[in-house]
PDB file of N, CA, C and O in Angstrom:
ATOM      1  N   UNK A1300      97.865  -6.072 212.012  1.00 48.00           N
ATOM      2  CA  UNK A1300      98.667  -5.911 210.814  1.00 48.00           C
ATOM      3  C   UNK A1300      97.781  -6.045 209.584  1.00 48.00           C
ATOM      4  O   UNK A1300      96.880  -6.866 209.557  1.00 48.00           O
ATOM      5  N   UNK A1301      98.063  -5.291 208.570  1.00 47.00           N
ATOM      6  CA  UNK A1301      97.284  -5.406 207.345  1.00 47.00           C
ATOM      7  C   UNK A1301      97.544  -6.744 206.668  1.00 47.00           C
ATOM      8  O   UNK A1301      98.602  -7.327 206.820  1.00 47.00           O
ATOM      9  N   UNK A1302      96.564  -7.188 205.934  1.00 47.00           N
ATOM     10  CA  UNK A1302      96.745  -8.404 205.152  1.00 47.00           C
ATOM     11  C   UNK A1302      96.969  -8.008 203.707  1.00 47.00           C
ATOM     12  O   UNK A1302      96.625  -6.923 203.286  1.00 47.00           O
ATOM     13  N   UNK A1303      97.562  -8.897 202.956  1.00 47.00           N
ATOM     14  CA  UNK A1303      97.840  -8.604 201.544  1.00 47.00           C
ATOM     15  C   UNK A1303      96.538  -8.699 200.763  1.00 47.00           C
ATOM     16  O   UNK A1303      96.003  -9.767 200.558  1.00 47.00           O
ATOM     17  N   UNK A1304      96.026  -7.569 200.367  1.00 50.00           N
ATOM     18  CA  UNK A1304      94.802  -7.514 199.570  1.00 50.00           C
ATOM     19  C   UNK A1304      95.113  -6.760 198.301  1.00 50.00           C
ATOM     20  O   UNK A1304      95.878  -5.813 198.295  1.00 50.00           O
ATOM     21  N   UNK A1305      94.510  -7.169 197.248  1.00 52.00           N
ATOM     22  CA  UNK A1305      94.682  -6.488 195.971  1.00 52.00           C
ATOM     23  C   UNK A1305      93.394  -5.771 195.625  1.00 52.00           C
ATOM     24  O   UNK A1305      92.312  -6.278 195.856  1.00 52.00           O
ATOM     25  N   UNK A1306      93.543  -4.593 195.091  1.00 49.00           N
ATOM     26  CA  UNK A1306      92.386  -3.845 194.628  1.00 49.00           C
ATOM     27  C   UNK A1306      91.882  -4.504 193.346  1.00 49.00           C
ATOM     28  O   UNK A1306      92.662  -4.763 192.439  1.00 49.00           O
ATOM     29  N   UNK A1307      90.600  -4.776 193.290  1.00 52.00           N
ATOM     30  CA  UNK A1307      90.032  -5.416 192.107  1.00 52.00           C
ATOM     31  C   UNK A1307      90.165  -4.506 190.886  1.00 52.00           C
ATOM     32  O   UNK A1307      90.307  -4.975 189.762  1.00 52.00           O
ATOM     33  N   UNK A1308      90.125  -3.204 191.087  1.00 58.00           N
ATOM     34  CA  UNK A1308      90.152  -2.256 189.975  1.00 58.00           C
ATOM     35  C   UNK A1308      91.515  -2.216 189.286  1.00 58.00           C
ATOM     36  O   UNK A1308      91.599  -2.186 188.066  1.00 58.00           O
ATOM     37  N   UNK A1309      92.607  -2.198 190.047  1.00 66.00           N
ATOM     38  CA  UNK A1309      93.909  -2.062 189.404  1.00 66.00           C
ATOM     39  C   UNK A1309      94.917  -3.150 189.779  1.00 66.00           C
ATOM     40  O   UNK A1309      96.050  -3.107 189.360  1.00 66.00           O
ATOM     41  N   UNK A1310      94.513  -4.111 190.578  1.00 74.00           N
ATOM     42  CA  UNK A1310      95.335  -5.266 190.931  1.00 74.00           C
ATOM     43  C   UNK A1310      96.703  -4.869 191.516  1.00 74.00           C
ATOM     44  O   UNK A1310      97.708  -5.513 191.259  1.00 74.00           O
ATOM     45  N   UNK A1311      96.762  -3.783 192.276  1.00 76.00           N
ATOM     46  CA  UNK A1311      98.007  -3.382 192.941  1.00 76.00           C
ATOM     47  C   UNK A1311      97.950  -3.782 194.403  1.00 76.00           C
ATOM     48  O   UNK A1311      96.874  -3.804 195.004  1.00 76.00           O
ATOM     49  N   UNK A1312      99.096  -4.113 194.980  1.00 79.00           N
ATOM     50  CA  UNK A1312      99.087  -4.525 196.388  1.00 79.00           C
ATOM     51  C   UNK A1312      98.764  -3.358 197.317  1.00 79.00           C
ATOM     52  O   UNK A1312      98.943  -2.186 196.963  1.00 79.00           O
ATOM     53  N   UNK A1313      98.274  -3.681 198.477  1.00 92.00           N
ATOM     54  CA  UNK A1313      97.984  -2.698 199.500  1.00 92.00           C
ATOM     55  C   UNK A1313      99.257  -1.946 199.862  1.00 92.00           C
ATOM     56  O   UNK A1313     100.337  -2.541 199.945  1.00 92.00           O
ATOM     57  N   UNK A1314      99.162  -0.642 200.071  1.00 93.00           N
ATOM     58  CA  UNK A1314     100.314   0.138 200.506  1.00 93.00           C
ATOM     59  C   UNK A1314     100.106   0.546 201.949  1.00 93.00           C
ATOM     60  O   UNK A1314      99.003   0.902 202.348  1.00 93.00           O
ATOM     61  N   UNK A1315     101.178   0.474 202.732  1.00 94.00           N
ATOM     62  CA  UNK A1315     101.148   0.884 204.130  1.00 94.00           C
ATOM     63  C   UNK A1315     102.258   1.898 204.365  1.00 94.00           C
ATOM     64  O   UNK A1315     103.222   1.962 203.605  1.00 94.00           O
ATOM     65  N   UNK A1316     102.124   2.683 205.415  1.00 96.00           N
ATOM     66  CA  UNK A1316     103.160   3.652 205.768  1.00 96.00           C
ATOM     67  C   UNK A1316     104.217   2.961 206.619  1.00 96.00           C
ATOM     68  O   UNK A1316     103.892   2.228 207.554  1.00 96.00           O
ATOM     69  N   UNK A1317     105.474   3.180 206.300  1.00 95.00           N
ATOM     70  CA  UNK A1317     106.576   2.661 207.099  1.00 95.00           C
ATOM     71  C   UNK A1317     106.424   3.215 208.518  1.00 95.00           C
ATOM     72  O   UNK A1317     106.274   4.429 208.685  1.00 95.00           O
ATOM     73  N   UNK A1318     106.431   2.358 209.541  1.00 93.00           N
ATOM     74  CA  UNK A1318     106.251   2.847 210.913  1.00 93.00           C
ATOM     75  C   UNK A1318     107.358   3.803 211.366  1.00 93.00           C
ATOM     76  O   UNK A1318     107.155   4.583 212.282  1.00 93.00           O
ATOM     77  N   UNK A1319     108.497   3.757 210.719  1.00 94.00           N
ATOM     78  CA  UNK A1319     109.616   4.604 211.133  1.00 94.00           C
ATOM     79  C   UNK A1319     109.617   5.958 210.427  1.00 94.00           C
ATOM     80  O   UNK A1319     109.675   6.988 211.061  1.00 94.00           O
ATOM     81  N   UNK A1320     109.548   5.953 209.093  1.00 95.00           N
ATOM     82  CA  UNK A1320     109.696   7.208 208.348  1.00 95.00           C
ATOM     83  C   UNK A1320     108.404   7.673 207.674  1.00 95.00           C
ATOM     84  O   UNK A1320     108.316   8.812 207.237  1.00 95.00           O
ATOM     85  N   UNK A1321     107.407   6.797 207.578  1.00 94.00           N
ATOM     86  CA  UNK A1321     106.133   7.176 206.987  1.00 94.00           C
ATOM     87  C   UNK A1321     106.033   6.991 205.485  1.00 94.00           C
ATOM     88  O   UNK A1321     104.976   7.209 204.903  1.00 94.00           O
ATOM     89  N   UNK A1322     107.121   6.578 204.830  1.00 95.00           N
ATOM     90  CA  UNK A1322     107.102   6.361 203.378  1.00 95.00           C
ATOM     91  C   UNK A1322     106.117   5.238 203.043  1.00 95.00           C
ATOM     92  O   UNK A1322     106.035   4.234 203.741  1.00 95.00           O
ATOM     93  N   UNK A1323     105.362   5.404 201.961  1.00 95.00           N
ATOM     94  CA  UNK A1323     104.423   4.370 201.517  1.00 95.00           C
ATOM     95  C   UNK A1323     105.190   3.203 200.908  1.00 95.00           C
ATOM     96  O   UNK A1323     106.065   3.398 200.065  1.00 95.00           O
ATOM     97  N   UNK A1324     104.882   1.987 201.362  1.00 93.00           N
ATOM     98  CA  UNK A1324     105.540   0.782 200.847  1.00 93.00           C
ATOM     99  C   UNK A1324     104.486  -0.283 200.556  1.00 93.00           C
ATOM    100  O   UNK A1324     103.472  -0.357 201.235  1.00 93.00           O
ATOM    101  N   UNK A1325     104.719  -1.103 199.527  1.00 91.00           N
ATOM    102  CA  UNK A1325     103.751  -2.164 199.223  1.00 91.00           C
ATOM    103  C   UNK A1325     103.798  -3.266 200.287  1.00 91.00           C
ATOM    104  O   UNK A1325     104.863  -3.637 200.757  1.00 91.00           O
ATOM    105  N   UNK A1326     102.631  -3.748 200.642  1.00 90.00           N
ATOM    106  CA  UNK A1326     102.540  -4.876 201.577  1.00 90.00           C
ATOM    107  C   UNK A1326     102.500  -6.136 200.725  1.00 90.00           C
ATOM    108  O   UNK A1326     101.456  -6.609 200.314  1.00 90.00           O
ATOM    109  N   UNK A1327     103.685  -6.656 200.414  1.00 89.00           N
ATOM    110  CA  UNK A1327     103.763  -7.852 199.580  1.00 89.00           C
ATOM    111  C   UNK A1327     104.950  -8.692 200.013  1.00 89.00           C
ATOM    112  O   UNK A1327     105.851  -8.209 200.703  1.00 89.00           O
ATOM    113  N   UNK A1328     104.945  -9.936 199.583  1.00 89.00           N
ATOM    114  CA  UNK A1328     106.033 -10.844 199.960  1.00 89.00           C
ATOM    115  C   UNK A1328     107.370 -10.414 199.368  1.00 89.00           C
ATOM    116  O   UNK A1328     108.421 -10.806 199.866  1.00 89.00           O
ATOM    117  N   UNK A1329     107.366  -9.592 198.317  1.00 90.00           N
ATOM    118  CA  UNK A1329     108.611  -9.100 197.730  1.00 90.00           C
ATOM    119  C   UNK A1329     109.298  -8.075 198.638  1.00 90.00           C
ATOM    120  O   UNK A1329     110.488  -7.841 198.521  1.00 90.00           O
ATOM    121  N   UNK A1330     108.542  -7.437 199.514  1.00 89.00           N
ATOM    122  CA  UNK A1330     109.104  -6.455 200.439  1.00 89.00           C
ATOM    123  C   UNK A1330     109.639  -7.198 201.663  1.00 89.00           C
ATOM    124  O   UNK A1330     108.910  -7.479 202.601  1.00 89.00           O
ATOM    125  N   UNK A1331     110.921  -7.481 201.663  1.00 91.00           N
ATOM    126  CA  UNK A1331     111.574  -8.257 202.720  1.00 91.00           C
ATOM    127  C   UNK A1331     111.443  -7.609 204.091  1.00 91.00           C
ATOM    128  O   UNK A1331     111.415  -8.300 205.094  1.00 91.00           O
ATOM    129  N   UNK A1332     111.363  -6.288 204.131  1.00 93.00           N
ATOM    130  CA  UNK A1332     111.389  -5.573 205.402  1.00 93.00           C
ATOM    131  C   UNK A1332     110.015  -5.113 205.871  1.00 93.00           C
ATOM    132  O   UNK A1332     109.925  -4.315 206.796  1.00 93.00           O
ATOM    133  N   UNK A1333     108.952  -5.563 205.221  1.00 91.00           N
ATOM    134  CA  UNK A1333     107.619  -5.083 205.564  1.00 91.00           C
ATOM    135  C   UNK A1333     107.353  -5.218 207.053  1.00 91.00           C
ATOM    136  O   UNK A1333     107.825  -6.184 207.658  1.00 91.00           O
ATOM    137  N   UNK A1334     106.727  -4.317 207.698  1.00 93.00           N
ATOM    138  CA  UNK A1334     106.073  -3.134 207.170  1.00 93.00           C
ATOM    139  C   UNK A1334     107.026  -1.947 206.966  1.00 93.00           C
ATOM    140  O   UNK A1334     106.588  -0.853 206.655  1.00 93.00           O
ATOM    141  N   UNK A1335     108.312  -2.163 207.153  1.00 95.00           N
ATOM    142  CA  UNK A1335     109.282  -1.080 206.983  1.00 95.00           C
ATOM    143  C   UNK A1335     109.671  -0.944 205.523  1.00 95.00           C
ATOM    144  O   UNK A1335     109.553  -1.876 204.743  1.00 95.00           O
ATOM    145  N   UNK A1336     110.197   0.239 205.169  1.00 94.00           N
ATOM    146  CA  UNK A1336     110.588   0.479 203.779  1.00 94.00           C
ATOM    147  C   UNK A1336     111.994  -0.032 203.497  1.00 94.00           C
ATOM    148  O   UNK A1336     112.334  -0.298 202.347  1.00 94.00           O
ATOM    149  N   UNK A1337     112.811  -0.208 204.527  1.00 95.00           N
ATOM    150  CA  UNK A1337     114.205  -0.602 204.311  1.00 95.00           C
ATOM    151  C   UNK A1337     114.772  -1.257 205.566  1.00 95.00           C
ATOM    152  O   UNK A1337     114.174  -1.180 206.649  1.00 95.00           O
ATOM    153  N   UNK A1338     115.916  -1.871 205.422  1.00 95.00           N
ATOM    154  CA  UNK A1338     116.600  -2.476 206.562  1.00 95.00           C
ATOM    155  C   UNK A1338     116.966  -1.397 207.579  1.00 95.00           C
ATOM    156  O   UNK A1338     116.906  -1.620 208.787  1.00 95.00           O
ATOM    157  N   UNK A1339     117.339  -0.212 207.080  1.00 95.00           N
ATOM    158  CA  UNK A1339     117.706   0.901 207.965  1.00 95.00           C
ATOM    159  C   UNK A1339     116.544   1.241 208.913  1.00 95.00           C
ATOM    160  O   UNK A1339     116.735   1.321 210.124  1.00 95.00           O
ATOM    161  N   UNK A1340     115.345   1.433 208.370  1.00 93.00           N
ATOM    162  CA  UNK A1340     114.188   1.754 209.208  1.00 93.00           C
ATOM    163  C   UNK A1340     113.868   0.611 210.163  1.00 93.00           C
ATOM    164  O   UNK A1340     113.509   0.831 211.320  1.00 93.00           O
ATOM    165  N   UNK A1341     114.006  -0.622 209.690  1.00 94.00           N
ATOM    166  CA  UNK A1341     113.760  -1.785 210.529  1.00 94.00           C
ATOM    167  C   UNK A1341     114.730  -1.804 211.708  1.00 94.00           C
ATOM    168  O   UNK A1341     114.326  -2.033 212.857  1.00 94.00           O
ATOM    169  N   UNK A1342     116.023  -1.527 211.452  1.00 93.00           N
ATOM    170  CA  UNK A1342     117.029  -1.546 212.515  1.00 93.00           C
ATOM    171  C   UNK A1342     116.862  -0.380 213.490  1.00 93.00           C
ATOM    172  O   UNK A1342     117.091  -0.546 214.695  1.00 93.00           O
ATOM    173  N   UNK A1343     116.451   0.774 212.997  1.00 93.00           N
ATOM    174  CA  UNK A1343     116.189   1.914 213.886  1.00 93.00           C
ATOM    175  C   UNK A1343     115.068   1.558 214.859  1.00 93.00           C
ATOM    176  O   UNK A1343     115.167   1.798 216.069  1.00 93.00           O
ATOM    177  N   UNK A1344     114.000   0.951 214.340  1.00 91.00           N
ATOM    178  CA  UNK A1344     112.879   0.552 215.185  1.00 91.00           C
ATOM    179  C   UNK A1344     113.309  -0.516 216.185  1.00 91.00           C
ATOM    180  O   UNK A1344     112.986  -0.437 217.373  1.00 91.00           O
ATOM    181  N   UNK A1345     114.062  -1.503 215.731  1.00 91.00           N
ATOM    182  CA  UNK A1345     114.551  -2.568 216.609  1.00 91.00           C
ATOM    183  C   UNK A1345     115.408  -1.976 217.731  1.00 91.00           C
ATOM    184  O   UNK A1345     115.284  -2.354 218.894  1.00 91.00           O
ATOM    185  N   UNK A1346     116.270  -1.017 217.381  1.00 90.00           N
ATOM    186  CA  UNK A1346     117.117  -0.366 218.378  1.00 90.00           C
ATOM    187  C   UNK A1346     116.307   0.381 219.420  1.00 90.00           C
ATOM    188  O   UNK A1346     116.649   0.393 220.606  1.00 90.00           O
ATOM    189  N   UNK A1347     115.215   1.008 219.000  1.00 87.00           N
ATOM    190  CA  UNK A1347     114.355   1.724 219.949  1.00 87.00           C
ATOM    191  C   UNK A1347     113.717   0.759 220.942  1.00 87.00           C
ATOM    192  O   UNK A1347     113.595   1.071 222.133  1.00 87.00           O
ATOM    193  N   UNK A1348     113.339  -0.431 220.479  1.00 83.00           N
ATOM    194  CA  UNK A1348     112.805  -1.441 221.406  1.00 83.00           C
ATOM    195  C   UNK A1348     113.909  -1.931 222.330  1.00 83.00           C
ATOM    196  O   UNK A1348     113.688  -2.114 223.531  1.00 83.00           O
ATOM    197  N   UNK A1349     115.113  -2.139 221.784  1.00 82.00           N
ATOM    198  CA  UNK A1349     116.224  -2.670 222.576  1.00 82.00           C
ATOM    199  C   UNK A1349     116.643  -1.710 223.685  1.00 82.00           C
ATOM    200  O   UNK A1349     116.980  -2.148 224.785  1.00 82.00           O
ATOM    201  N   UNK A1350     116.631  -0.399 223.411  1.00 81.00           N
ATOM    202  CA  UNK A1350     117.017   0.543 224.464  1.00 81.00           C
ATOM    203  C   UNK A1350     115.817   1.043 225.266  1.00 81.00           C
ATOM    204  O   UNK A1350     115.923   1.967 226.062  1.00 81.00           O
ATOM    205  N   UNK A1351     114.679   0.374 225.062  1.00 80.00           N
ATOM    206  CA  UNK A1351     113.439   0.614 225.800  1.00 80.00           C
ATOM    207  C   UNK A1351     112.839   1.996 225.571  1.00 80.00           C
ATOM    208  O   UNK A1351     112.115   2.516 226.403  1.00 80.00           O
ATOM    209  N   UNK A1352     113.136   2.615 224.412  1.00 78.00           N
ATOM    210  CA  UNK A1352     112.447   3.846 224.036  1.00 78.00           C
ATOM    211  C   UNK A1352     110.999   3.534 223.674  1.00 78.00           C
ATOM    212  O   UNK A1352     110.109   4.345 223.910  1.00 78.00           O
ATOM    213  N   UNK A1353     110.775   2.368 223.062  1.00 75.00           N
ATOM    214  CA  UNK A1353     109.423   1.885 222.776  1.00 75.00           C
ATOM    215  C   UNK A1353     109.045   0.929 223.897  1.00 75.00           C
ATOM    216  O   UNK A1353     109.851   0.097 224.302  1.00 75.00           O
ATOM    217  N   UNK A1354     107.824   1.052 224.369  1.00 74.00           N
ATOM    218  CA  UNK A1354     107.349   0.155 225.426  1.00 74.00           C
ATOM    219  C   UNK A1354     105.894  -0.174 225.180  1.00 74.00           C
ATOM    220  O   UNK A1354     105.158   0.619 224.621  1.00 74.00           O
ATOM    221  N   UNK A1355     105.484  -1.322 225.655  1.00 75.00           N
ATOM    222  CA  UNK A1355     104.077  -1.698 225.644  1.00 75.00           C
ATOM    223  C   UNK A1355     103.525  -1.298 227.000  1.00 75.00           C
ATOM    224  O   UNK A1355     104.111  -1.617 228.040  1.00 75.00           O
ATOM    225  N   UNK A1356     102.411  -0.588 226.998  1.00 77.00           N
ATOM    226  CA  UNK A1356     101.824  -0.102 228.249  1.00 77.00           C
ATOM    227  C   UNK A1356     101.440  -1.268 229.150  1.00 77.00           C
ATOM    228  O   UNK A1356     101.013  -2.318 228.692  1.00 77.00           O
ATOM    229  N   UNK A1357     101.614  -1.070 230.432  1.00 76.00           N
ATOM    230  CA  UNK A1357     101.254  -2.085 231.409  1.00 76.00           C
ATOM    231  C   UNK A1357     101.926  -1.785 232.724  1.00 76.00           C
ATOM    232  O   UNK A1357     102.549  -0.741 232.911  1.00 76.00           O
ATOM    233  N   UNK A1358     101.790  -2.710 233.642  1.00 73.00           N
ATOM    234  CA  UNK A1358     102.428  -2.544 234.943  1.00 73.00           C
ATOM    235  C   UNK A1358     103.943  -2.578 234.778  1.00 73.00           C
ATOM    236  O   UNK A1358     104.469  -3.318 233.962  1.00 73.00           O
ATOM    237  N   UNK A1359     104.627  -1.782 235.589  1.00 69.00           N
ATOM    238  CA  UNK A1359     106.082  -1.809 235.512  1.00 69.00           C
ATOM    239  C   UNK A1359     106.589  -3.109 236.121  1.00 69.00           C
ATOM    240  O   UNK A1359     106.002  -3.658 237.045  1.00 69.00           O
ATOM    241  N   UNK A1360     107.676  -3.580 235.567  1.00 71.00           N
ATOM    242  CA  UNK A1360     108.241  -4.830 236.050  1.00 71.00           C
ATOM    243  C   UNK A1360     109.004  -4.576 237.345  1.00 71.00           C
ATOM    244  O   UNK A1360     109.394  -3.459 237.661  1.00 71.00           O
ATOM    245  N   UNK A1361     109.216  -5.652 238.082  1.00 70.00           N
ATOM    246  CA  UNK A1361     109.945  -5.540 239.343  1.00 70.00           C
ATOM    247  C   UNK A1361     111.437  -5.482 239.064  1.00 70.00           C
ATOM    248  O   UNK A1361     111.923  -6.150 238.163  1.00 70.00           O
ATOM    249  N   UNK A1362     112.124  -4.705 239.863  1.00 75.00           N
ATOM    250  CA  UNK A1362     113.574  -4.737 239.747  1.00 75.00           C
ATOM    251  C   UNK A1362     114.114  -5.717 240.782  1.00 75.00           C
ATOM    252  O   UNK A1362     113.374  -6.302 241.572  1.00 75.00           O
ATOM    253  N   UNK A1363     115.401  -5.909 240.806  1.00 79.00           N
ATOM    254  CA  UNK A1363     116.019  -6.914 241.673  1.00 79.00           C
ATOM    255  C   UNK A1363     115.774  -6.631 243.152  1.00 79.00           C
ATOM    256  O   UNK A1363     115.573  -7.543 243.945  1.00 79.00           O
ATOM    257  N   UNK A1364     115.755  -5.360 243.546  1.00 80.00           N
ATOM    258  CA  UNK A1364     115.514  -5.003 244.949  1.00 80.00           C
ATOM    259  C   UNK A1364     114.108  -5.415 245.378  1.00 80.00           C
ATOM    260  O   UNK A1364     113.911  -5.892 246.504  1.00 80.00           O
ATOM    261  N   UNK A1365     113.120  -5.231 244.503  1.00 81.00           N
ATOM    262  CA  UNK A1365     111.748  -5.636 244.817  1.00 81.00           C
ATOM    263  C   UNK A1365     111.662  -7.147 245.015  1.00 81.00           C
ATOM    264  O   UNK A1365     110.990  -7.619 245.928  1.00 81.00           O
ATOM    265  N   UNK A1366     112.336  -7.886 244.167  1.00 83.00           N
ATOM    266  CA  UNK A1366     112.314  -9.349 244.261  1.00 83.00           C
ATOM    267  C   UNK A1366     112.985  -9.800 245.551  1.00 83.00           C
ATOM    268  O   UNK A1366     112.470 -10.672 246.260  1.00 83.00           O
ATOM    269  N   UNK A1367     114.131  -9.192 245.904  1.00 85.00           N
ATOM    270  CA  UNK A1367     114.816  -9.537 247.151  1.00 85.00           C
ATOM    271  C   UNK A1367     113.927  -9.268 248.360  1.00 85.00           C
ATOM    272  O   UNK A1367     113.860 -10.080 249.296  1.00 85.00           O
ATOM    273  N   UNK A1368     113.208  -8.136 248.352  1.00 86.00           N
ATOM    274  CA  UNK A1368     112.314  -7.797 249.460  1.00 86.00           C
ATOM    275  C   UNK A1368     111.197  -8.837 249.582  1.00 86.00           C
ATOM    276  O   UNK A1368     110.875  -9.286 250.693  1.00 86.00           O
ATOM    277  N   UNK A1369     110.618  -9.244 248.462  1.00 85.00           N
ATOM    278  CA  UNK A1369     109.549 -10.252 248.499  1.00 85.00           C
ATOM    279  C   UNK A1369     110.071 -11.601 249.007  1.00 85.00           C
ATOM    280  O   UNK A1369     109.391 -12.290 249.768  1.00 85.00           O
ATOM    281  N   UNK A1370     111.285 -11.969 248.607  1.00 86.00           N
ATOM    282  CA  UNK A1370     111.869 -13.228 249.082  1.00 86.00           C
ATOM    283  C   UNK A1370     112.133 -13.180 250.584  1.00 86.00           C
ATOM    284  O   UNK A1370     111.874 -14.157 251.306  1.00 86.00           O
ATOM    285  N   UNK A1371     112.618 -12.053 251.093  1.00 86.00           N
ATOM    286  CA  UNK A1371     112.858 -11.909 252.523  1.00 86.00           C
ATOM    287  C   UNK A1371     111.542 -11.985 253.287  1.00 86.00           C
ATOM    288  O   UNK A1371     111.453 -12.631 254.341  1.00 86.00           O
ATOM    289  N   UNK A1372     110.517 -11.335 252.768  1.00 85.00           N
ATOM    290  CA  UNK A1372     109.213 -11.377 253.418  1.00 85.00           C
ATOM    291  C   UNK A1372     108.664 -12.806 253.422  1.00 85.00           C
ATOM    292  O   UNK A1372     108.115 -13.256 254.416  1.00 85.00           O
ATOM    293  N   UNK A1373     108.838 -13.532 252.325  1.00 84.00           N
ATOM    294  CA  UNK A1373     108.365 -14.913 252.246  1.00 84.00           C
ATOM    295  C   UNK A1373     109.115 -15.791 253.245  1.00 84.00           C
ATOM    296  O   UNK A1373     108.514 -16.667 253.881  1.00 84.00           O
ATOM    297  N   UNK A1374     110.413 -15.536 253.425  1.00 81.00           N
ATOM    298  CA  UNK A1374     111.199 -16.303 254.393  1.00 81.00           C
ATOM    299  C   UNK A1374     110.693 -16.063 255.811  1.00 81.00           C
ATOM    300  O   UNK A1374     110.617 -16.983 256.623  1.00 81.00           O
ATOM    301  N   UNK A1375     110.334 -14.805 256.135  1.00 80.00           N
ATOM    302  CA  UNK A1375     109.828 -14.486 257.463  1.00 80.00           C
ATOM    303  C   UNK A1375     108.451 -15.113 257.719  1.00 80.00           C
ATOM    304  O   UNK A1375     108.135 -15.535 258.801  1.00 80.00           O
ATOM    305  N   UNK A1376     107.649 -15.157 256.653  1.00 75.00           N
ATOM    306  CA  UNK A1376     106.271 -15.666 256.793  1.00 75.00           C
ATOM    307  C   UNK A1376     106.186 -17.186 256.714  1.00 75.00           C
ATOM    308  O   UNK A1376     105.162 -17.745 257.097  1.00 75.00           O
ATOM    309  N   UNK A1377     107.238 -17.847 256.246  1.00 66.00           N
ATOM    310  CA  UNK A1377     107.194 -19.301 256.081  1.00 66.00           C
ATOM    311  C   UNK A1377     107.207 -19.990 257.440  1.00 66.00           C
ATOM    312  O   UNK A1377     108.009 -19.639 258.311  1.00 66.00           O
ATOM    313  N   UNK A1378     106.296 -20.939 257.648  1.00 66.00           N
ATOM    314  CA  UNK A1378     106.273 -21.671 258.943  1.00 66.00           C
ATOM    315  C   UNK A1378     107.501 -22.574 259.055  1.00 66.00           C
ATOM    316  O   UNK A1378     107.994 -23.102 258.063  1.00 66.00           O
ATOM    317  N   UNK A1379     107.981 -22.719 260.266  1.00 60.00           N
ATOM    318  CA  UNK A1379     109.103 -23.627 260.505  1.00 60.00           C
ATOM    319  C   UNK A1379     108.584 -25.050 260.490  1.00 60.00           C
ATOM    320  O   UNK A1379     107.570 -25.362 261.049  1.00 60.00           O
ATOM    321  N   UNK A1380     109.336 -25.960 259.874  1.00 59.00           N
ATOM    322  CA  UNK A1380     108.859 -27.343 259.836  1.00 59.00           C
ATOM    323  C   UNK A1380     109.622 -28.193 260.787  1.00 59.00           C
ATOM    324  O   UNK A1380     110.670 -27.974 261.197  1.00 59.00           O
TER     325      UNK A1380
END
């Protein structure tokens, strides 16, 4: 994430592009929705994460059937005491 830096020449805050719509917005504490330009863009992005349209790359998670299979296998492999 960018840090709040001011240009020595004109003392204006750093501007970043809104991740949702691309509009330039100041990176400052006055911008409540930073790095987004508005609550609308922030909520659209949040919704995309919630419905899993946005994902972080990595191994896929196990579903319930995979977990049940591993538990059954562990039960079979467990020594009797």
